[in-house]
PDB file of C-alpha atoms and ligand atoms in Angstrom:
ATOM      1  CA  MET A   1     -15.851 -24.512   7.372  1.00 80.00           C
ATOM      2  CA  LYS A   2     -15.567 -21.615   9.842  1.00 92.00           C
ATOM      3  CA  LYS A   3     -15.771 -18.057   8.524  1.00 97.00           C
ATOM      4  CA  TYR A   4     -12.941 -15.583   9.104  1.00 98.00           C
ATOM      5  CA  ILE A   5     -13.560 -11.845   9.248  1.00 98.00           C
ATOM      6  CA  VAL A   6     -10.243 -10.021   9.124  1.00 98.00           C
ATOM      7  CA  ALA A   7      -9.670  -6.279   9.527  1.00 98.00           C
ATOM      8  CA  ASN A   8      -6.779  -4.614   7.731  1.00 98.00           C
ATOM      9  CA  TRP A   9      -6.509  -1.180   9.310  1.00 98.00           C
ATOM     10  CA  LYS A  10      -3.509  -0.196   7.170  1.00 98.00           C
ATOM     11  CA  MET A  11      -1.987   3.121   8.386  1.00 98.00           C
ATOM     12  CA  ASN A  12      -5.259   4.229  10.005  1.00 98.00           C
ATOM     13  CA  GLN A  13      -6.833   4.551  13.484  1.00 97.00           C
ATOM     14  CA  SER A  14      -5.472   6.710  16.281  1.00 97.00           C
ATOM     15  CA  LEU A  15      -4.972   5.048  19.635  1.00 97.00           C
ATOM     16  CA  LEU A  16      -8.202   6.632  20.868  1.00 97.00           C
ATOM     17  CA  GLU A  17     -10.140   5.367  17.848  1.00 98.00           C
ATOM     18  CA  ALA A  18      -8.660   1.902  18.254  1.00 98.00           C
ATOM     19  CA  ASN A  19      -9.607   1.820  21.941  1.00 97.00           C
ATOM     20  CA  ASN A  20     -13.170   2.849  21.164  1.00 98.00           C
ATOM     21  CA  PHE A  21     -13.370   0.266  18.392  1.00 98.00           C
ATOM     22  CA  PHE A  22     -12.651  -2.586  20.809  1.00 98.00           C
ATOM     23  CA  LYS A  23     -15.269  -1.331  23.277  1.00 97.00           C
ATOM     24  CA  GLU A  24     -17.981  -1.550  20.628  1.00 98.00           C
ATOM     25  CA  ILE A  25     -16.933  -4.449  18.432  1.00 98.00           C
ATOM     26  CA  GLU A  26     -18.902  -7.694  18.106  1.00 98.00           C
ATOM     27  CA  SER A  27     -17.010 -10.704  19.566  1.00 98.00           C
ATOM     28  CA  SER A  28     -15.642 -13.751  17.770  1.00 98.00           C
ATOM     29  CA  SER A  29     -17.735 -16.895  18.061  1.00 97.00           C
ATOM     30  CA  ALA A  30     -17.056 -20.601  17.607  1.00 96.00           C
ATOM     31  CA  ASP A  31     -18.009 -20.364  13.917  1.00 96.00           C
ATOM     32  CA  VAL A  32     -16.875 -16.842  13.104  1.00 98.00           C
ATOM     33  CA  LYS A  33     -13.287 -15.916  13.870  1.00 98.00           C
ATOM     34  CA  VAL A  34     -12.567 -12.186  14.047  1.00 98.00           C
ATOM     35  CA  TRP A  35      -8.995 -11.024  13.490  1.00 98.00           C
ATOM     36  CA  VAL A  36      -7.629  -7.456  13.440  1.00 98.00           C
ATOM     37  CA  SER A  37      -4.316  -6.076  12.136  1.00 98.00           C
ATOM     38  CA  PRO A  38      -3.604  -2.631  13.632  1.00 98.00           C
ATOM     39  CA  GLN A  39      -0.469  -0.516  13.269  1.00 97.00           C
ATOM     40  CA  SER A  40       2.357  -2.308  15.058  1.00 96.00           C
ATOM     41  CA  PRO A  41       3.119   0.197  17.880  1.00 96.00           C
ATOM     42  CA  TYR A  42      -0.389  -0.393  19.281  1.00 97.00           C
ATOM     43  CA  TRP A  43      -0.163  -4.175  19.574  1.00 97.00           C
ATOM     44  CA  SER A  44       0.630  -4.399  23.287  1.00 96.00           C
ATOM     45  CA  ILE A  45      -2.057  -1.876  24.268  1.00 97.00           C
ATOM     46  CA  LEU A  46      -4.764  -3.454  22.130  1.00 98.00           C
ATOM     47  CA  LEU A  47      -3.998  -7.102  22.860  1.00 97.00           C
ATOM     48  CA  PRO A  48      -5.884  -7.298  26.207  1.00 97.00           C
ATOM     49  CA  LEU A  49      -8.855  -5.393  24.738  1.00 98.00           C
ATOM     50  CA  ALA A  50      -9.003  -7.784  21.782  1.00 98.00           C
ATOM     51  CA  LYS A  51      -8.732 -10.771  24.105  1.00 97.00           C
ATOM     52  CA  GLU A  52     -11.892  -9.726  25.956  1.00 97.00           C
ATOM     53  CA  LYS A  53     -13.782 -10.172  22.676  1.00 98.00           C
ATOM     54  CA  ASN A  54     -11.910 -13.359  21.657  1.00 98.00           C
ATOM     55  CA  ILE A  55     -10.375 -11.414  18.794  1.00 98.00           C
ATOM     56  CA  LEU A  56      -6.868 -12.230  17.567  1.00 98.00           C
ATOM     57  CA  LEU A  57      -4.375  -9.567  16.567  1.00 98.00           C
ATOM     58  CA  GLY A  58      -1.958  -9.767  13.668  1.00 98.00           C
ATOM     59  CA  SER A  59       0.581  -7.818  11.680  1.00 98.00           C
ATOM     60  CA  GLN A  60       0.203  -6.206   8.262  1.00 98.00           C
ATOM     61  CA  ASN A  61       3.696  -7.317   7.218  1.00 98.00           C
ATOM     62  CA  ILE A  62       7.000  -8.810   8.379  1.00 98.00           C
ATOM     63  CA  SER A  63      10.547  -8.633   7.138  1.00 98.00           C
ATOM     64  CA  GLU A  64      11.803 -11.586   5.131  1.00 98.00           C
ATOM     65  CA  HIS A  65      14.988 -11.418   7.235  1.00 98.00           C
ATOM     66  CA  ILE A  66      15.342 -12.899  10.704  1.00 97.00           C
ATOM     67  CA  SER A  67      17.196  -9.896  12.181  1.00 97.00           C
ATOM     68  CA  GLY A  68      19.899  -7.368  11.311  1.00 97.00           C
ATOM     69  CA  ALA A  69      20.495  -4.015   9.692  1.00 98.00           C
ATOM     70  CA  TYR A  70      17.088  -3.513   8.067  1.00 98.00           C
ATOM     71  CA  THR A  71      15.956  -0.078   9.252  1.00 97.00           C
ATOM     72  CA  GLY A  72      12.236   0.281   9.739  1.00 95.00           C
ATOM     73  CA  GLU A  73      11.417  -3.421   9.369  1.00 96.00           C
ATOM     74  CA  VAL A  74       9.616  -5.670  11.875  1.00 97.00           C
ATOM     75  CA  SER A  75      10.887  -9.194  12.518  1.00 98.00           C
ATOM     76  CA  VAL A  76       8.824 -12.323  12.929  1.00 98.00           C
ATOM     77  CA  GLN A  77      10.338 -12.715  16.416  1.00 97.00           C
ATOM     78  CA  THR A  78       8.694  -9.413  17.382  1.00 97.00           C
ATOM     79  CA  LEU A  79       5.311 -10.833  16.373  1.00 97.00           C
ATOM     80  CA  LYS A  80       5.989 -13.843  18.597  1.00 97.00           C
ATOM     81  CA  ASP A  81       7.094 -11.647  21.505  1.00 96.00           C
ATOM     82  CA  PHE A  82       3.776  -9.790  21.283  1.00 96.00           C
ATOM     83  CA  ASN A  83       1.708 -13.011  21.045  1.00 94.00           C
ATOM     84  CA  LEU A  84       0.387 -12.141  17.629  1.00 98.00           C
ATOM     85  CA  SER A  85      -1.444 -14.836  15.728  1.00 97.00           C
ATOM     86  CA  PHE A  86      -1.343 -13.961  12.045  1.00 98.00           C
ATOM     87  CA  CYS A  87       0.377 -11.831   9.430  1.00 98.00           C
ATOM     88  CA  LEU A  88      -0.785 -10.472   6.074  1.00 98.00           C
ATOM     89  CA  VAL A  89       1.673 -11.364   3.323  1.00 98.00           C
ATOM     90  CA  GLY A  90       1.768  -9.837  -0.153  1.00 97.00           C
ATOM     91  CA  HIS A  91      -1.042  -7.321   0.245  1.00 97.00           C
ATOM     92  CA  SER A  92      -1.466  -5.555  -3.094  1.00 95.00           C
ATOM     93  CA  GLU A  93      -0.374  -2.231  -1.581  1.00 96.00           C
ATOM     94  CA  ARG A  94       2.946  -3.825  -0.637  1.00 97.00           C
ATOM     95  CA  ARG A  95       3.230  -5.434  -4.065  1.00 95.00           C
ATOM     96  CA  GLN A  96       2.517  -2.025  -5.633  1.00 93.00           C
ATOM     97  CA  TYR A  97       4.481   0.394  -3.407  1.00 95.00           C
ATOM     98  CA  GLN A  98       7.288  -1.880  -2.167  1.00 94.00           C
ATOM     99  CA  GLN A  99       7.545  -3.999  -5.311  1.00 95.00           C
ATOM    100  CA  GLU A 100       7.023  -7.193  -3.321  1.00 97.00           C
ATOM    101  CA  SER A 101       7.026 -10.269  -5.533  1.00 98.00           C
ATOM    102  CA  SER A 102       5.402 -13.625  -4.912  1.00 97.00           C
ATOM    103  CA  ALA A 103       8.900 -15.107  -4.504  1.00 97.00           C
ATOM    104  CA  LEU A 104       9.529 -12.669  -1.644  1.00 98.00           C
ATOM    105  CA  CYS A 105       6.123 -13.576  -0.186  1.00 98.00           C
ATOM    106  CA  LEU A 106       7.214 -17.216  -0.138  1.00 98.00           C
ATOM    107  CA  LYS A 107      10.134 -16.301   2.159  1.00 97.00           C
ATOM    108  CA  LYS A 108       7.785 -14.417   4.493  1.00 98.00           C
ATOM    109  CA  ILE A 109       5.215 -17.225   4.480  1.00 98.00           C
ATOM    110  CA  LYS A 110       7.886 -19.742   5.441  1.00 97.00           C
ATOM    111  CA  LEU A 111       9.184 -17.523   8.255  1.00 97.00           C
ATOM    112  CA  CYS A 112       5.626 -17.149   9.594  1.00 97.00           C
ATOM    113  CA  LEU A 113       5.008 -20.889   9.504  1.00 97.00           C
ATOM    114  CA  GLU A 114       8.310 -21.705  11.195  1.00 96.00           C
ATOM    115  CA  ASN A 115       7.271 -19.363  13.994  1.00 97.00           C
ATOM    116  CA  ASN A 116       3.643 -20.446  14.426  1.00 96.00           C
ATOM    117  CA  ILE A 117       2.223 -17.287  12.916  1.00 98.00           C
ATOM    118  CA  THR A 118      -0.620 -17.920  10.454  1.00 98.00           C
ATOM    119  CA  PRO A 119       0.096 -16.191   7.139  1.00 98.00           C
ATOM    120  CA  ILE A 120      -2.748 -14.721   5.101  1.00 98.00           C
ATOM    121  CA  TYR A 121      -1.385 -14.805   1.576  1.00 98.00           C
ATOM    122  CA  CYS A 122      -2.998 -12.075  -0.552  1.00 98.00           C
ATOM    123  CA  ILE A 123      -3.349 -12.548  -4.298  1.00 98.00           C
ATOM    124  CA  GLY A 124      -5.356 -10.877  -7.026  1.00 98.00           C
ATOM    125  CA  GLU A 125      -5.319  -9.415 -10.506  1.00 97.00           C
ATOM    126  CA  THR A 126      -5.103  -5.774 -11.600  1.00 95.00           C
ATOM    127  CA  LEU A 127      -7.760  -4.171 -13.765  1.00 93.00           C
ATOM    128  CA  ASP A 128      -5.562  -4.470 -16.874  1.00 94.00           C
ATOM    129  CA  GLU A 129      -4.989  -8.141 -16.193  1.00 95.00           C
ATOM    130  CA  ARG A 130      -8.739  -8.728 -15.787  1.00 95.00           C
ATOM    131  CA  LYS A 131      -9.524  -6.765 -18.948  1.00 92.00           C
ATOM    132  CA  SER A 132      -7.045  -8.847 -20.906  1.00 96.00           C
ATOM    133  CA  ASN A 133      -8.547 -12.093 -19.576  1.00 96.00           C
ATOM    134  CA  LYS A 134      -5.477 -12.943 -17.521  1.00 97.00           C
ATOM    135  CA  THR A 135      -7.189 -13.280 -14.115  1.00 97.00           C
ATOM    136  CA  PHE A 136      -6.908 -17.076 -13.827  1.00 97.00           C
ATOM    137  CA  GLU A 137      -3.343 -17.083 -15.166  1.00 97.00           C
ATOM    138  CA  VAL A 138      -2.277 -14.425 -12.629  1.00 98.00           C
ATOM    139  CA  LEU A 139      -3.910 -16.237  -9.708  1.00 98.00           C
ATOM    140  CA  LYS A 140      -2.266 -19.507 -10.721  1.00 98.00           C
ATOM    141  CA  ARG A 141       1.159 -17.878 -11.001  1.00 98.00           C
ATOM    142  CA  GLN A 142       0.842 -16.110  -7.643  1.00 98.00           C
ATOM    143  CA  LEU A 143      -0.265 -19.338  -5.951  1.00 97.00           C
ATOM    144  CA  ILE A 144       2.536 -21.415  -7.434  1.00 97.00           C
ATOM    145  CA  GLU A 145       5.258 -18.826  -6.797  1.00 97.00           C
ATOM    146  CA  GLY A 146       4.096 -18.019  -3.264  1.00 97.00           C
ATOM    147  CA  LEU A 147       3.365 -21.536  -2.053  1.00 97.00           C
ATOM    148  CA  THR A 148       5.845 -23.825  -3.812  1.00 93.00           C
ATOM    149  CA  SER A 149       7.781 -25.823  -1.225  1.00 91.00           C
ATOM    150  CA  VAL A 150       5.485 -24.716   1.627  1.00 91.00           C
ATOM    151  CA  SER A 151       4.661 -27.720   3.779  1.00 90.00           C
ATOM    152  CA  ALA A 152       1.468 -29.435   2.613  1.00 86.00           C
ATOM    153  CA  GLU A 153      -0.002 -29.341   6.127  1.00 90.00           C
ATOM    154  CA  ALA A 154       0.693 -25.631   6.553  1.00 91.00           C
ATOM    155  CA  ASN A 155      -1.787 -23.581   8.515  1.00 94.00           C
ATOM    156  CA  ILE A 156      -2.400 -20.776   6.065  1.00 97.00           C
ATOM    157  CA  LEU A 157      -5.214 -18.609   4.725  1.00 98.00           C
ATOM    158  CA  ILE A 158      -5.517 -17.200   1.217  1.00 98.00           C
ATOM    159  CA  ALA A 159      -7.162 -13.851   0.473  1.00 98.00           C
ATOM    160  CA  TYR A 160      -8.449 -13.221  -3.044  1.00 98.00           C
ATOM    161  CA  GLU A 161      -8.284  -9.460  -3.454  1.00 96.00           C
ATOM    162  CA  PRO A 162      -8.873  -8.155  -6.978  1.00 95.00           C
ATOM    163  CA  VAL A 163      -6.634  -5.071  -6.975  1.00 94.00           C
ATOM    164  CA  TRP A 164      -9.249  -3.003  -8.846  1.00 92.00           C
ATOM    165  CA  ALA A 165     -11.730  -3.553  -6.003  1.00 92.00           C
ATOM    166  CA  ILE A 166      -9.469  -2.543  -3.102  1.00 91.00           C
ATOM    167  CA  GLY A 167     -10.401   0.803  -1.604  1.00 86.00           C
ATOM    168  CA  THR A 168     -12.251   1.781  -4.776  1.00 88.00           C
ATOM    169  CA  GLY A 169     -15.810   1.117  -3.620  1.00 85.00           C
ATOM    170  CA  GLU A 170     -16.069  -1.284  -6.552  1.00 84.00           C
ATOM    171  CA  THR A 171     -16.778  -4.865  -5.468  1.00 86.00           C
ATOM    172  CA  ALA A 172     -16.394  -7.998  -7.557  1.00 88.00           C
ATOM    173  CA  THR A 173     -19.818  -9.378  -8.435  1.00 94.00           C
ATOM    174  CA  VAL A 174     -20.781 -12.535  -6.614  1.00 96.00           C
ATOM    175  CA  SER A 175     -20.143 -14.581  -9.747  1.00 96.00           C
ATOM    176  CA  GLN A 176     -16.735 -12.934 -10.415  1.00 96.00           C
ATOM    177  CA  ALA A 177     -15.703 -13.644  -6.814  1.00 97.00           C
ATOM    178  CA  GLN A 178     -17.089 -17.185  -6.902  1.00 97.00           C
ATOM    179  CA  GLU A 179     -15.290 -18.164 -10.110  1.00 97.00           C
ATOM    180  CA  ALA A 180     -11.999 -16.754  -8.801  1.00 97.00           C
ATOM    181  CA  HIS A 181     -12.383 -18.678  -5.536  1.00 98.00           C
ATOM    182  CA  GLN A 182     -13.215 -21.853  -7.458  1.00 97.00           C
ATOM    183  CA  GLN A 183     -10.129 -21.324  -9.598  1.00 97.00           C
ATOM    184  CA  ILE A 184      -7.933 -20.862  -6.510  1.00 97.00           C
ATOM    185  CA  LYS A 185      -9.221 -24.071  -4.952  1.00 96.00           C
ATOM    186  CA  LYS A 186      -8.772 -25.902  -8.284  1.00 96.00           C
ATOM    187  CA  VAL A 187      -5.166 -24.719  -8.715  1.00 97.00           C
ATOM    188  CA  LEU A 188      -4.276 -25.713  -5.143  1.00 96.00           C
ATOM    189  CA  LYS A 189      -5.532 -29.242  -5.868  1.00 95.00           C
ATOM    190  CA  GLU A 190      -4.061 -29.572  -9.363  1.00 95.00           C
ATOM    191  CA  GLU A 191      -0.661 -28.291  -8.283  1.00 94.00           C
ATOM    192  CA  SER A 192      -0.792 -30.274  -5.001  1.00 92.00           C
ATOM    193  CA  LEU A 193       0.084 -27.096  -3.142  1.00 94.00           C
ATOM    194  CA  LEU A 194      -1.542 -27.568   0.249  1.00 92.00           C
ATOM    195  CA  SER A 195      -3.073 -30.838   1.367  1.00 88.00           C
ATOM    196  CA  ILE A 196      -5.387 -29.211   3.896  1.00 90.00           C
ATOM    197  CA  GLU A 197      -7.781 -26.934   1.986  1.00 92.00           C
ATOM    198  CA  PRO A 198      -7.094 -23.409   3.285  1.00 96.00           C
ATOM    199  CA  PRO A 199      -9.896 -20.943   3.983  1.00 97.00           C
ATOM    200  CA  VAL A 200     -10.081 -18.487   1.071  1.00 98.00           C
ATOM    201  CA  LEU A 201     -11.281 -14.997   2.014  1.00 98.00           C
ATOM    202  CA  TYR A 202     -12.627 -12.350  -0.364  1.00 97.00           C
ATOM    203  CA  GLY A 203     -11.342  -8.785  -0.063  1.00 97.00           C
ATOM    204  CA  GLY A 204     -12.205  -5.681  -2.037  1.00 95.00           C
ATOM    205  CA  SER A 205     -14.731  -3.101  -0.816  1.00 93.00           C
ATOM    206  CA  VAL A 206     -16.593  -5.532   1.437  1.00 96.00           C
ATOM    207  CA  LYS A 207     -19.174  -3.543   3.405  1.00 96.00           C
ATOM    208  CA  PRO A 208     -22.292  -4.203   5.470  1.00 97.00           C
ATOM    209  CA  GLU A 209     -24.452  -3.985   2.320  1.00 97.00           C
ATOM    210  CA  ASN A 210     -22.654  -6.704   0.332  1.00 96.00           C
ATOM    211  CA  ALA A 211     -21.072  -8.937   2.999  1.00 97.00           C
ATOM    212  CA  ALA A 212     -23.922 -11.449   3.255  1.00 97.00           C
ATOM    213  CA  GLU A 213     -24.350 -12.027  -0.486  1.00 97.00           C
ATOM    214  CA  LEU A 214     -20.608 -12.577  -0.923  1.00 97.00           C
ATOM    215  CA  MET A 215     -20.188 -14.830   2.088  1.00 97.00           C
ATOM    216  CA  GLN A 216     -23.176 -17.032   1.288  1.00 96.00           C
ATOM    217  CA  VAL A 217     -21.064 -18.410  -1.572  1.00 97.00           C
ATOM    218  CA  PRO A 218     -19.738 -21.771  -0.315  1.00 95.00           C
ATOM    219  CA  GLU A 219     -16.228 -21.159  -1.718  1.00 96.00           C
ATOM    220  CA  ILE A 220     -15.930 -17.793   0.108  1.00 97.00           C
ATOM    221  CA  ASN A 221     -14.775 -18.578   3.623  1.00 97.00           C
ATOM    222  CA  GLY A 222     -14.776 -15.055   4.978  1.00 98.00           C
ATOM    223  CA  ALA A 223     -13.707 -11.502   4.256  1.00 98.00           C
ATOM    224  CA  LEU A 224     -10.594  -9.341   4.441  1.00 98.00           C
ATOM    225  CA  VAL A 225     -11.916  -5.855   5.078  1.00 98.00           C
ATOM    226  CA  GLY A 226     -10.108  -2.517   4.749  1.00 97.00           C
ATOM    227  CA  GLY A 227     -12.224   0.657   4.812  1.00 97.00           C
ATOM    228  CA  ALA A 228     -15.294  -0.891   6.442  1.00 98.00           C
ATOM    229  CA  SER A 229     -13.180  -2.355   9.256  1.00 98.00           C
ATOM    230  CA  LEU A 230     -12.377   1.091  10.658  1.00 98.00           C
ATOM    231  CA  LYS A 231     -15.816   1.739  12.125  1.00 97.00           C
ATOM    232  CA  ALA A 232     -16.903  -0.725  14.808  1.00 98.00           C
ATOM    233  CA  ARG A 233     -20.534  -0.377  13.699  1.00 98.00           C
ATOM    234  CA  ASP A 234     -19.830  -1.393  10.074  1.00 98.00           C
ATOM    235  CA  PHE A 235     -17.372  -4.122  10.975  1.00 98.00           C
ATOM    236  CA  SER A 236     -19.762  -5.539  13.598  1.00 98.00           C
ATOM    237  CA  SER A 237     -22.486  -5.691  11.014  1.00 98.00           C
ATOM    238  CA  ILE A 238     -20.183  -7.719   8.695  1.00 98.00           C
ATOM    239  CA  ILE A 239     -19.387 -10.045  11.619  1.00 98.00           C
ATOM    240  CA  ARG A 240     -23.111 -10.450  12.362  1.00 98.00           C
ATOM    241  CA  ALA A 241     -23.778 -11.272   8.687  1.00 97.00           C
ATOM    242  CA  ALA A 242     -21.229 -14.092   8.953  1.00 98.00           C
ATOM    243  CA  LYS A 243     -22.763 -15.292  12.215  1.00 97.00           C
ATOM    244  CA  ALA A 244     -26.242 -15.361  10.658  1.00 96.00           C
ATOM    245  CA  LEU A 245     -24.914 -17.456   7.744  1.00 95.00           C
ATOM    246  CA  ALA A 246     -23.122 -19.814  10.119  1.00 89.00           C
ATOM    247  CA  LYS A 247     -26.444 -20.571  11.851  1.00 82.00           C
ATOM    248  CA  ASN A 248     -28.115 -21.771   8.626  1.00 74.00           C
TER     249      ASN A 248
HETATM  250  C1  PEP B   1      -7.773  -4.397   1.778  1.00 95.46           C
HETATM  251  O1  PEP B   1      -7.016  -3.447   1.872  1.00 95.46           O
HETATM  252  O2  PEP B   1      -7.350  -5.545   2.004  1.00 95.46           O
HETATM  253  C2  PEP B   1      -9.154  -4.160   1.388  1.00 95.46           C
HETATM  254  C3  PEP B   1      -9.881  -5.160   1.019  1.00 95.46           C
HETATM  255  O3  PEP B   1      -9.581  -2.843   1.437  1.00 95.46           O
HETATM  256  P1  PEP B   1     -11.069  -2.304   1.169  1.00 95.46           P
HETATM  257  O4  PEP B   1     -12.009  -3.202   1.942  1.00 95.46           O
HETATM  258  O5  PEP B   1     -11.082  -0.912   1.642  1.00 95.46           O
HETATM  259  O6  PEP B   1     -11.313  -2.442  -0.299  1.00 95.46           O
END
C-alpha cells in the first residue's frame, strides 16, 4: 500500500512562510503521496506551488450544510471550486472546541464523498479513556458512528490520533500505535464498514526522529503531522523516511 504524509497546518503559517515552505519541500512520489491542508484563504495562491511538487491541497474542515446562513463556515462546493482533493473530518481539536460528534462527522464524510473530496476521518481516545482501558471501545464507537451507511467502496482515509499525543510531544509507542491500527482494521472488517481497506495514518507528535519507526509498521500507512509539518526541513525528512521505507 502507498504511504500518505499529510500536513495539518491548523491556524499557522503566514503567506510568506507558506510560500517558502513550498519552495523547499520534498515532492510526492509514486509510492509516497504528500498532502497539505493550509488555512483556507491561501488555497488559490498555494495550489500552483503545490502542483509543481505533485502535492495535493485539502481543507481542515467543511460545513455539514450545503449552503445558507452559516456565518464563518466553508462549504464543500468551495473546496470543489478550488480543486481541493481532501478534507480532514473530526479532528480532535474540532471535537474538543466545537463539540463535533461522530454523527456530525458522518454528515461531513458523506458530503465529501458525494463531491469527490477524499475525507480523512480522524479518531482517537483521550488520556482518561486510555487510562480506563477504553481505547478499543472508543475507536470502535467512533468508526461505527462515523462510517455507518457510508458506501462500502468509498474513497476514504482514517487517521488514528490519540488525543493525548497531539501537540504534546508525547508519541504513542510503536506497539501502542500498532495495536490501535490493528483494532481499527479489525473493526472495519467485523462491522463490514468499508469493503476497500482504507489507508490508516498515525498522528500525534510525529517528527523526523520517530517517523521511520512508526511507519515501518505494516498497519501504519502514513502520518498526519501537525507541528512538524510547519518547517519544510522537518516535513521533508518525514517524507524521505517514507520514501526510504517504500523502496524496501
Ligand atoms: C494533528 O494535529 O493532527 C497532529 C498530529 O499534531 P502534532 O503532530 O503536532 O501532534
